[in-house]
Coordinates of C-alpha atoms in Angstrom, one line a residue:
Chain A
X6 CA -23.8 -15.7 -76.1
X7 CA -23.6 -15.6 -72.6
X8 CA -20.9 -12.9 -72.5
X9 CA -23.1 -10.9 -74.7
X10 CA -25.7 -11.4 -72.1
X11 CA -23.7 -10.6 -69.1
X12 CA -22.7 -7.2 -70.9
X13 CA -25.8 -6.3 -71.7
X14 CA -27.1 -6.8 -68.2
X15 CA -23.9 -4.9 -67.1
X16 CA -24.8 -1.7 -69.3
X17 CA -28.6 -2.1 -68.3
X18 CA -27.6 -2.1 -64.8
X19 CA -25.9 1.1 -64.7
X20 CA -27.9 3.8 -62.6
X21 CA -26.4 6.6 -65.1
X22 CA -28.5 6.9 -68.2
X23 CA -26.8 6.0 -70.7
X24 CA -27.8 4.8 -74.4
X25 CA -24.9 2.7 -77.4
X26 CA -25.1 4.6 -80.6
X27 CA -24.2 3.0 -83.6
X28 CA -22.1 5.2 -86.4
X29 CA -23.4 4.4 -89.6
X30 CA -23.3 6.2 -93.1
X31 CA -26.6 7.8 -92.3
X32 CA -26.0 9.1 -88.7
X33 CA -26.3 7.6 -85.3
X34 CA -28.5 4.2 -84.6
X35 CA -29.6 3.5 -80.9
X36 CA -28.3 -0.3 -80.4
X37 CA -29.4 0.0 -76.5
X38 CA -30.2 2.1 -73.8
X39 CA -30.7 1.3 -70.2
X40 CA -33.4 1.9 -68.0
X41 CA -32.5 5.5 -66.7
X42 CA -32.2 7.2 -70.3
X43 CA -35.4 5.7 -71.4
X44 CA -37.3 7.4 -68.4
X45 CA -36.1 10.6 -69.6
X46 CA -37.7 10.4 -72.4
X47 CA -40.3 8.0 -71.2
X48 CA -40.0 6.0 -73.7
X49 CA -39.8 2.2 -74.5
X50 CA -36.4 0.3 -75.8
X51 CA -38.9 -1.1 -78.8
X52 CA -39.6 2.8 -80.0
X53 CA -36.2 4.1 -80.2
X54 CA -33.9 0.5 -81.3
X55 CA -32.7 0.7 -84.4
X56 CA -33.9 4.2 -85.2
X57 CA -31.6 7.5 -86.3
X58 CA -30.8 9.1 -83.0
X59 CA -31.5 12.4 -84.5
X60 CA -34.7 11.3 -86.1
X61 CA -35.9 10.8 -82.0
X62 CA -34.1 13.3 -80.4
X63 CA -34.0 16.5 -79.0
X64 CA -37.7 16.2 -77.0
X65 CA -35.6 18.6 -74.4
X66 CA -36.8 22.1 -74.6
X67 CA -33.9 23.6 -73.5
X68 CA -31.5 22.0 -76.7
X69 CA -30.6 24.6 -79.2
X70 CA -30.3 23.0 -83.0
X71 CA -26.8 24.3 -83.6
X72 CA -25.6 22.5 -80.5
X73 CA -27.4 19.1 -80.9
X74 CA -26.6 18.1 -84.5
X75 CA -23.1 18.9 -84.0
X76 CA -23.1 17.3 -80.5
X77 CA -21.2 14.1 -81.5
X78 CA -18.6 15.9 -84.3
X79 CA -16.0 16.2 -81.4
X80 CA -15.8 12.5 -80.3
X81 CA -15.8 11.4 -83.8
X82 CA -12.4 13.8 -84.4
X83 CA -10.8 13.2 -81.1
X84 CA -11.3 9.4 -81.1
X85 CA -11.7 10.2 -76.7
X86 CA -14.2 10.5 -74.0
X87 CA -15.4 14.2 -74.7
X88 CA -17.2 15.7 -71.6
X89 CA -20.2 18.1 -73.3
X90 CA -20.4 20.2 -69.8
X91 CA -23.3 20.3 -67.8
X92 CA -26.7 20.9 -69.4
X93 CA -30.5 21.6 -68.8
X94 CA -33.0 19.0 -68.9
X95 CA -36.3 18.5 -68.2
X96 CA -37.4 15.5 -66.2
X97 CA -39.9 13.7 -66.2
X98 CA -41.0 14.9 -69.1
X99 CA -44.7 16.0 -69.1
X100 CA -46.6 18.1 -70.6
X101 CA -46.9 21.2 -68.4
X102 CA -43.1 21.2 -66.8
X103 CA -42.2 23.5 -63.9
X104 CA -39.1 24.4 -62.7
X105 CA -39.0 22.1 -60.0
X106 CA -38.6 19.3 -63.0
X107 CA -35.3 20.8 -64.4
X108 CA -32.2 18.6 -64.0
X109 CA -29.0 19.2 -64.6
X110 CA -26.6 16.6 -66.6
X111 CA -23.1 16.3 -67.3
X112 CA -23.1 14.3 -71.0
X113 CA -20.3 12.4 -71.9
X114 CA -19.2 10.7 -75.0
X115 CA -17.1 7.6 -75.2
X116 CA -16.0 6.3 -78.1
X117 CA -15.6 2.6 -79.1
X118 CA -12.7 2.0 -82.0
X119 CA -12.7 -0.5 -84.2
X120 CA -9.3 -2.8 -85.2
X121 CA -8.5 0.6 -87.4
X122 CA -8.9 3.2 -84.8
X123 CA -12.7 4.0 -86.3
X124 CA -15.1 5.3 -84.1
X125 CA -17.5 2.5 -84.5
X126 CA -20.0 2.6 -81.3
X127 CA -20.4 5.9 -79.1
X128 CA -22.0 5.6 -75.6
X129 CA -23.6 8.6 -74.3
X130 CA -24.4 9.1 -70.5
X131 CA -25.7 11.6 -68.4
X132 CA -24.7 12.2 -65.2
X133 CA -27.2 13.9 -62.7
X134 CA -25.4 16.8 -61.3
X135 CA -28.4 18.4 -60.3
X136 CA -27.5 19.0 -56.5
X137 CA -24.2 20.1 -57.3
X138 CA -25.6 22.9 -59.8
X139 CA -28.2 24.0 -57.6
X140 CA -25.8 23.8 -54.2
X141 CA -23.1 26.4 -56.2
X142 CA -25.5 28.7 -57.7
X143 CA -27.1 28.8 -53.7
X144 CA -23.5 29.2 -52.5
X145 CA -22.4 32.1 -55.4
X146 CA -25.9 33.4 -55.0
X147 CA -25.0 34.0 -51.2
X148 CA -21.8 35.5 -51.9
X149 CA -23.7 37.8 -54.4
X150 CA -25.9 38.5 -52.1
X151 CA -23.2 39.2 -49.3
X152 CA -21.1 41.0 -51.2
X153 CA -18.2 38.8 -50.0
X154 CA -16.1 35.8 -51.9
X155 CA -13.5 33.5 -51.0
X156 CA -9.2 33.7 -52.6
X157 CA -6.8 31.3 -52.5
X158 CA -2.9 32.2 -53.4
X159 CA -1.2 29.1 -53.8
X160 CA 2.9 30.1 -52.9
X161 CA 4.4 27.2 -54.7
X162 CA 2.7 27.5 -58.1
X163 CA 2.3 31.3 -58.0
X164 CA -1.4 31.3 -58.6
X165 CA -4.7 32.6 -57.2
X166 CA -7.8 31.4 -57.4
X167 CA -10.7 33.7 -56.6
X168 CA -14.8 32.8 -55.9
X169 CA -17.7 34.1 -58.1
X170 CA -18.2 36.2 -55.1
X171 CA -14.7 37.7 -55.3
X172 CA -15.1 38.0 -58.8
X173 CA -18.1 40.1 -58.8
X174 CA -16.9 42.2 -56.0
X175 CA -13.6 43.1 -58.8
X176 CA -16.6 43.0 -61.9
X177 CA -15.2 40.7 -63.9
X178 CA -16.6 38.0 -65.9
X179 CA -16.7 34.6 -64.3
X180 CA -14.2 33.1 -67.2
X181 CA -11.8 35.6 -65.9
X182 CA -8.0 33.4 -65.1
X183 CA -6.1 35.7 -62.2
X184 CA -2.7 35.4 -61.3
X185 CA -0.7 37.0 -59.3
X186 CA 0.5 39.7 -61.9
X187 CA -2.9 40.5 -63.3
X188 CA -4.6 41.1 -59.6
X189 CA -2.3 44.1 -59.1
X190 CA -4.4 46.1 -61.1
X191 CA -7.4 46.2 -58.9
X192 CA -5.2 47.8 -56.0
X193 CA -5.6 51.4 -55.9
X194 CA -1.5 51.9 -55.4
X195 CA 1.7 50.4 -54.7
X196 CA 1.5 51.0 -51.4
X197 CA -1.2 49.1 -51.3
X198 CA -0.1 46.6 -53.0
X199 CA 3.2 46.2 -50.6
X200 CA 0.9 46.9 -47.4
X201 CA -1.0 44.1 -48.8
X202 CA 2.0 41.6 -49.4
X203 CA 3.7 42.8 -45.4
X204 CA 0.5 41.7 -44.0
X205 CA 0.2 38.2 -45.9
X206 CA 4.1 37.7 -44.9
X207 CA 3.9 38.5 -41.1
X208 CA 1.0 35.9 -40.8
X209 CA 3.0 33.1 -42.9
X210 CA 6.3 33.8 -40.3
X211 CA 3.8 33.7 -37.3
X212 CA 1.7 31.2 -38.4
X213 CA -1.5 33.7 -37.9
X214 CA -4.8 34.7 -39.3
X215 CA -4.1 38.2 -40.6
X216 CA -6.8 41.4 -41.4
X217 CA -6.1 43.5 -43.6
X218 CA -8.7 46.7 -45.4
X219 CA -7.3 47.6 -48.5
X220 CA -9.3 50.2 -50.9
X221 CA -9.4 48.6 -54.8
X222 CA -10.2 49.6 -58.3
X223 CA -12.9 47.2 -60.1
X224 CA -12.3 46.6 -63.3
X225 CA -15.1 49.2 -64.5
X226 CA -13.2 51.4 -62.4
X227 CA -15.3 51.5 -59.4
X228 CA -13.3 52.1 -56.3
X229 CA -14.9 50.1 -53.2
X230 CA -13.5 49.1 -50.0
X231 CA -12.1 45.5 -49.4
X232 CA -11.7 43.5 -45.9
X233 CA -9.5 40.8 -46.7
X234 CA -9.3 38.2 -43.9
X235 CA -6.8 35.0 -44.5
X236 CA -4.8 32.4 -42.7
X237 CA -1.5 30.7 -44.1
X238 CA -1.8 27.0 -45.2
X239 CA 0.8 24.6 -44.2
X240 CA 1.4 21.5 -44.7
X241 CA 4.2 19.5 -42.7
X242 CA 4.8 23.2 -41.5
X243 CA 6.0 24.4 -45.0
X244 CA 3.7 27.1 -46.4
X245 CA 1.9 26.6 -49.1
X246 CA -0.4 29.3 -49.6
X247 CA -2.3 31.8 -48.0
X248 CA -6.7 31.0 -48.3
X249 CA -9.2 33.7 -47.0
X250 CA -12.6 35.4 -47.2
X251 CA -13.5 38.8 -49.2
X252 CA -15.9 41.1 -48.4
X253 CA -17.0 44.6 -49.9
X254 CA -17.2 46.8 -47.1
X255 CA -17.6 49.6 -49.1
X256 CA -21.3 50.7 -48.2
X257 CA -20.3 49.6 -44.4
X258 CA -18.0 52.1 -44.5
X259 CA -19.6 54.8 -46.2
X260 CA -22.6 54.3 -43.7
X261 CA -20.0 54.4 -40.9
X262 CA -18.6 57.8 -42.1
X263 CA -22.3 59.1 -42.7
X264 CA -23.0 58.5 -38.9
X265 CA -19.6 60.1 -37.9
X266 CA -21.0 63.2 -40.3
X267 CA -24.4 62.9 -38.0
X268 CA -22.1 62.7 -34.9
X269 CA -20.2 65.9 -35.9
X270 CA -23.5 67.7 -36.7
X271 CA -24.7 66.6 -33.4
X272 CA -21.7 67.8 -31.8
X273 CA -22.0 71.1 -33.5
X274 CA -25.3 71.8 -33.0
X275 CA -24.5 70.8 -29.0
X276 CA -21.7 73.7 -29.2
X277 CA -24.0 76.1 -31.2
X278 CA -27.0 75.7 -28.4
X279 CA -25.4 76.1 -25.5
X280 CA -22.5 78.8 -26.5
X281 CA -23.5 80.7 -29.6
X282 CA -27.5 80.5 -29.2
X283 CA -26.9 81.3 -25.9
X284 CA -24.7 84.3 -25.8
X285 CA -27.3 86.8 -27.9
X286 CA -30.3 84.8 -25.7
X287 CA -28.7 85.9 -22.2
X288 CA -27.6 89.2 -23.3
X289 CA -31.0 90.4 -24.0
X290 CA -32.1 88.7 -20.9
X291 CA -29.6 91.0 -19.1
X292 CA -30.5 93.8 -21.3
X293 CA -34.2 93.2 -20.1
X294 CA -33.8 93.3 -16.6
X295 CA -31.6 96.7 -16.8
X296 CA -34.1 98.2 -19.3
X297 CA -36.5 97.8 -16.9
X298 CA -34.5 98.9 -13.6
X299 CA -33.4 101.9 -15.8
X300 CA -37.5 102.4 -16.9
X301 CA -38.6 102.4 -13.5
X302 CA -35.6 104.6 -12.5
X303 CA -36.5 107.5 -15.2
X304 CA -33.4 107.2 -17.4
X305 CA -33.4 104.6 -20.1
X306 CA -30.0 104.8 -22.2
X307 CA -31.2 104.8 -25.8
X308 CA -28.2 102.9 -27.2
X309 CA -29.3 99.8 -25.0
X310 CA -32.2 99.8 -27.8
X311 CA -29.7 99.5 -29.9
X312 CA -27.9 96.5 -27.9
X313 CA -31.2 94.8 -27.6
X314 CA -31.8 95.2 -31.5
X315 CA -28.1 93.7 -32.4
X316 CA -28.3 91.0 -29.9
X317 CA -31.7 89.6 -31.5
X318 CA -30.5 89.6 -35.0
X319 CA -27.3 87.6 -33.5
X320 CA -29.9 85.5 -32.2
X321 CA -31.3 85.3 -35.5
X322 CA -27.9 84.6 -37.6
X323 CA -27.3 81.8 -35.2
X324 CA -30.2 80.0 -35.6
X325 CA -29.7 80.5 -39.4
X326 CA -26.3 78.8 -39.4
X327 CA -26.9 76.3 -37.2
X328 CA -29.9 75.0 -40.2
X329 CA -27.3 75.6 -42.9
X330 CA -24.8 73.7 -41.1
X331 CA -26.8 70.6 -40.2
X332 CA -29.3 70.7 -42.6
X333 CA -28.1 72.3 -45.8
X334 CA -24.7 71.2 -46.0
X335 CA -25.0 68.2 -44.1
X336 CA -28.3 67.1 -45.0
X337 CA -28.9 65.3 -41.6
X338 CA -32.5 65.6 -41.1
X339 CA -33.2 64.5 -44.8
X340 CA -30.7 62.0 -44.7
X341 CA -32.3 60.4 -41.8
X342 CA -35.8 60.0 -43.7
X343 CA -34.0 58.4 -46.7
Chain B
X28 CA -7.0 94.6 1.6
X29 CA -7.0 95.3 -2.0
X30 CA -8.8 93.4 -4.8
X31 CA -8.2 94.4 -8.6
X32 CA -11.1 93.5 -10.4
X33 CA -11.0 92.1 -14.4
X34 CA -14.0 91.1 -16.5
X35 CA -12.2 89.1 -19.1
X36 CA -15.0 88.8 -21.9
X37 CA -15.3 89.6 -26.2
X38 CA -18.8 91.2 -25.4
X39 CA -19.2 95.0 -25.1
X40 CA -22.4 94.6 -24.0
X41 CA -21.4 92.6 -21.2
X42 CA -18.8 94.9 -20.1
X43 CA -21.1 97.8 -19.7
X44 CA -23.7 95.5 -17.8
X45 CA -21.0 94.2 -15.6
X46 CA -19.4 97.4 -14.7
X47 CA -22.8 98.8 -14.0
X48 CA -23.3 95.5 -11.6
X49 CA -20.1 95.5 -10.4
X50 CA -20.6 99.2 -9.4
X51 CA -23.8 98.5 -7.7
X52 CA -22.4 95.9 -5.2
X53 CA -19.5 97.5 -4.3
X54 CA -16.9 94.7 -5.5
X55 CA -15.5 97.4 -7.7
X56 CA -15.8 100.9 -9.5
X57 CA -13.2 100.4 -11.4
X58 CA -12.8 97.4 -13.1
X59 CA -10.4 96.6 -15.9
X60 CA -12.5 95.4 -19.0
X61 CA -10.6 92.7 -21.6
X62 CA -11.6 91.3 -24.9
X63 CA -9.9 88.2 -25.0
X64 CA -7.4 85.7 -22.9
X65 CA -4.1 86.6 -24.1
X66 CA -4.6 90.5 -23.5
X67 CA -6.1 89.1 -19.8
X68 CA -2.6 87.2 -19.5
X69 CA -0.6 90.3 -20.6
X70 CA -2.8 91.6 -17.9
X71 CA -2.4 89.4 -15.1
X72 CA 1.7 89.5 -15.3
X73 CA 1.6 92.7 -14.5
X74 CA -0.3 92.2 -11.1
X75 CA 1.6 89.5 -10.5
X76 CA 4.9 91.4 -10.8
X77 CA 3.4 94.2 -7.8
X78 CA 1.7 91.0 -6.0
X79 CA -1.8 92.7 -6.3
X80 CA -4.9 90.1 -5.3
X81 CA -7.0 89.6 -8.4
X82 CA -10.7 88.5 -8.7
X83 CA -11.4 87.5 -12.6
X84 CA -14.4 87.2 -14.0
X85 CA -13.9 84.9 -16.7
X86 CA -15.6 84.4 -20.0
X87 CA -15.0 81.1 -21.6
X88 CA -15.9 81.3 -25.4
X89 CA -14.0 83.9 -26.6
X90 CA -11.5 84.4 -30.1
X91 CA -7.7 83.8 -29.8
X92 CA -6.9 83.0 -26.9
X93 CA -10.1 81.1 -24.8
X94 CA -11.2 80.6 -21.3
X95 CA -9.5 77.1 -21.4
X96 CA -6.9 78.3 -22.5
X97 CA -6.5 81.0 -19.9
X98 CA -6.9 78.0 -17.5
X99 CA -4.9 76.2 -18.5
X100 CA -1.4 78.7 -18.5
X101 CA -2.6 79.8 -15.0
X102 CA -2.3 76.0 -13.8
X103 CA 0.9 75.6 -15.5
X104 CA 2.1 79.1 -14.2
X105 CA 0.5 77.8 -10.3
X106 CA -0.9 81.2 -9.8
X107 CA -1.8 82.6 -6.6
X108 CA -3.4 85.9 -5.5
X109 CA -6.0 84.8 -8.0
X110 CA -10.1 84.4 -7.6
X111 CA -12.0 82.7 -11.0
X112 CA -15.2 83.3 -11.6
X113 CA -16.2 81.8 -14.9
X114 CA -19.0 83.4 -16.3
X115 CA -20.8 81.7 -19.6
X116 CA -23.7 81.3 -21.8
X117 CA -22.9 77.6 -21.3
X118 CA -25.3 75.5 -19.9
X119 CA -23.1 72.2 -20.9
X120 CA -22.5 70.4 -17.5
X121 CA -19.6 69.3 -18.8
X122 CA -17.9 72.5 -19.2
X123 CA -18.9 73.3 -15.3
X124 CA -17.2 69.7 -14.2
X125 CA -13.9 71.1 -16.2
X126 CA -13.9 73.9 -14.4
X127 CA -14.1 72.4 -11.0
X128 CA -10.5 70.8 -12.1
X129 CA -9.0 74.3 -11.9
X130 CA -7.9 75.3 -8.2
X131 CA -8.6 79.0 -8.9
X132 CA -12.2 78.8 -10.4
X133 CA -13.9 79.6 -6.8
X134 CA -17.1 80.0 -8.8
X135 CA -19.4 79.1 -12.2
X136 CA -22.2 81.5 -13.1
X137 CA -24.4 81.2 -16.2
X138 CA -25.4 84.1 -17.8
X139 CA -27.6 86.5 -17.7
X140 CA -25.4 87.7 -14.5
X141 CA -28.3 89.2 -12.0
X142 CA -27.1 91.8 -8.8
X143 CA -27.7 88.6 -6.6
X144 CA -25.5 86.4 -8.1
X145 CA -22.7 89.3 -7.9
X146 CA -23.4 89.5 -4.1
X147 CA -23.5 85.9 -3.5
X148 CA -19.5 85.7 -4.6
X149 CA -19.1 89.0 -2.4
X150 CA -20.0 86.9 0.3
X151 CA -18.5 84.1 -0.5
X152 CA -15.7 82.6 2.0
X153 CA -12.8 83.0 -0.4
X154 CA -13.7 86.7 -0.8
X155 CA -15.3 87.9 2.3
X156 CA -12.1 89.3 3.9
X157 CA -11.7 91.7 1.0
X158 CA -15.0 93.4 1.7
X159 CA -15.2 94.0 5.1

């Protein structure tokens, strides 16, 4: 009797909430449940004891029914602690719930076997990993965001492991395994590929951080650009992977090569004002002043009409290229508004 | 003494104004008109082979062969018996600062090219003892 007391103290005790489930003909009778899984539901012990568990249960909103009623078909099979993943709840429970009262549990079921290796008793807790959830979504929301992830090639086991971030940046699915093998696709060529693999070497043999900007193919065929930065991990100096940071570059590079375009057409249009706008301009200036020597001499030349006409329509042609050049083709006044 | 004058330049126009110019202040009545730098080099050799003094007046945008370029083979060559005036529709200070780097530039005009500016290089201390 007093055993039975301390155990049930023990199990009452326990800050994880947890309720025993009895596995009868009919389905799945609440024996107990300690203090922290009757507050989820805020309910009493005296409501739920010795009623069907399914006849109770699900009060959370985020449950779907093909889920629940088979929830407990794996531990009875198994005959092992089966760990359900993490799922939504709602806590406390009111009646008008915002998202600030969603929780995040990891569920587990452990079995209890009888002298034949029955499932007899099944104790279901839920873990509150609700900081952990919310502190990776912040952290792959922020790679998202960034456009940038984190790889890890471990040497001795031949495997990589990349970030939600990384994974993004490649488009592919968050359940997507890499190894070494299947990464090769996303390089554009082989010589990427090798330039890639000289660059990880040189920093394992001098034990330094290593840059490297390689362009890649997504896997919806996207080509972006790719800074890889890394640094060789050693342990009792024997090298036992290479861990870094990815980040898309791709619209840092494109802006980079739109503000070298801009330069050029800067440039150009430099060139075209002071040599080719120029040229026409001071040649009918010069033109001017000996038309008008000539007038007030008596003897204008008629074919410097002519000069003066041909000059101004170089004028004119200038001017014209110099829009189509920096403005048509270009498109650097535009761009600059967008 | 002598002094052969060229007007190295790809504008007609500016040949005829020139010579007229050219005429007017007595530096020359007959100068040599060229349309580009490499038929002014082809040019040059030949005074250089009879040592004749030569004052150039230099465009420096020009097809083929350019001013710089001109500039440049004249350096390499160390000319002597040779007086630059660069004449250009450039107003790019930079282009003037290049051509102070050339020992036989004695001069940078912008264009338009007025009778005053001709006489100011007539009586300029690297030409004056041609002209008296």
């Amino acid at each position: 009797m007093v055993r039975a007391f301390e155990y049930i103290q023990f199990f009452k005790s326990m800050r994880c909430p947890s309720v025993i489930l009895k596995v009868t003909e009919h389905g799945f009778d609440i024996v107990n449940a300690n203090d922290g899984y009757l507050a989820l539901g805020a309910l009493d012990l005296k409501d739920i004891q010795g009623k069907n568990f399914f006849s109770l249960y699900p009060i959370n909103p985020y449950i779907s029914d093909d889920d629940w009623f088979t929830c407990f078909e794996s531990v009875l099979t198994q005959k092992t602690e089966v760990n359900l993943g993490v799922h939504k709840l709602v806590y406390p429970l009111n009646t008008e719930t915002t998202f600030l009262d969603v929780r995040y549990y990891e569920i587990h079921h452990i079995p209890i076997l009888d002298d034949r290796e029955e499932v007899i008793y099944i104790i279901r807790t839920l873990s509150n990993v609700t900081q952990r959830v919310i502190l990776e979504e912040l952290y792959n929301d922020s790679q998202k965001s960034v456009q940038y992830g984190n790889w890890w090639v471990n040497t001795q086991h031949q495997t990589i492991e990349l970030s939600s971030g990384v994974k993004d940046i490649l488009e592919v699915p968050d359940s997507f395994k890499p190894d070494l093998q299947s990464t090769k696709r996303f390089y554009c060529s082989e010589e990427e590929v090798k330039s890639f693999y000289k660059a990880v070497n040189r920093a394992v043999i001098e034990k330094k951080m290593f840059k490297k900007l390689l362009r890649i193919v997504t896997a919806k065929g996207n080509k972006r650009w790719l800074l890889l930065i890394g640094q060789p991990d050693f342990v009792e100096g024997i090298c036992i992977g290479v861990r870094g940071v990815a980040k898309d570059v791709s619209e840092k590079l494109a802006y980079m090569d739109k503000v070298e375009n801009q330069h050029n057409s800067l440039k150009y249009i430099a060139f075209a004002q002071s040599h080719l706008v120029r040229a026409p301009l001071a040649r009918i200036l010069a033109l001017v002043v000996h038309l008008k020597q000539r007038f007030n001499e008596g003897s204008i030349e008629p074919q410097l009409f002519d000069a003066l006409n041909h000059s101004a329509q170089e004028l004119d042609a200038v001017i014209h290229e110099i829009i189509n050049k920096t403005v048509g083709e270009k498109r650097l006044i535009v761009d600059d508004k967008e | 003494m002598k002094l052969n004058t060229a007007i190295v330049d790809d504008d007609k126009i500016f040949h005829f104004l020139m010579t007229i110019m050219l005429k007017e202040t007595q530096i020359s009545s007959t100068p040599v008109c060229l349309q580009e730098g490499e038929q002014f080099l082809q040019w040059w050799h030949t005074q250089k082979s009879v040592s004749q003094n030569s004052l150039i007046f230099l465009d420096l945008n020009m097809p083929l062969v350019d001013g710089w370029q001109v500039l440049d083979k004249l350096k390499a060559e160390n000319a002597k018996n040779l007086f630059v005036v660069i004449i250009t529709s450039s107003i790019d200070p930079k282009d003037r600062k290049r051509a102070e780097s050339y020992p036989m530039v004695i001069d940078f005009m912008v264009k338009p090219i007025q009778l005053h500016d001709l006489i100011r290089i007539k009586q300029s201390t690297s030409l004056t003892p041609y002209f008296h």
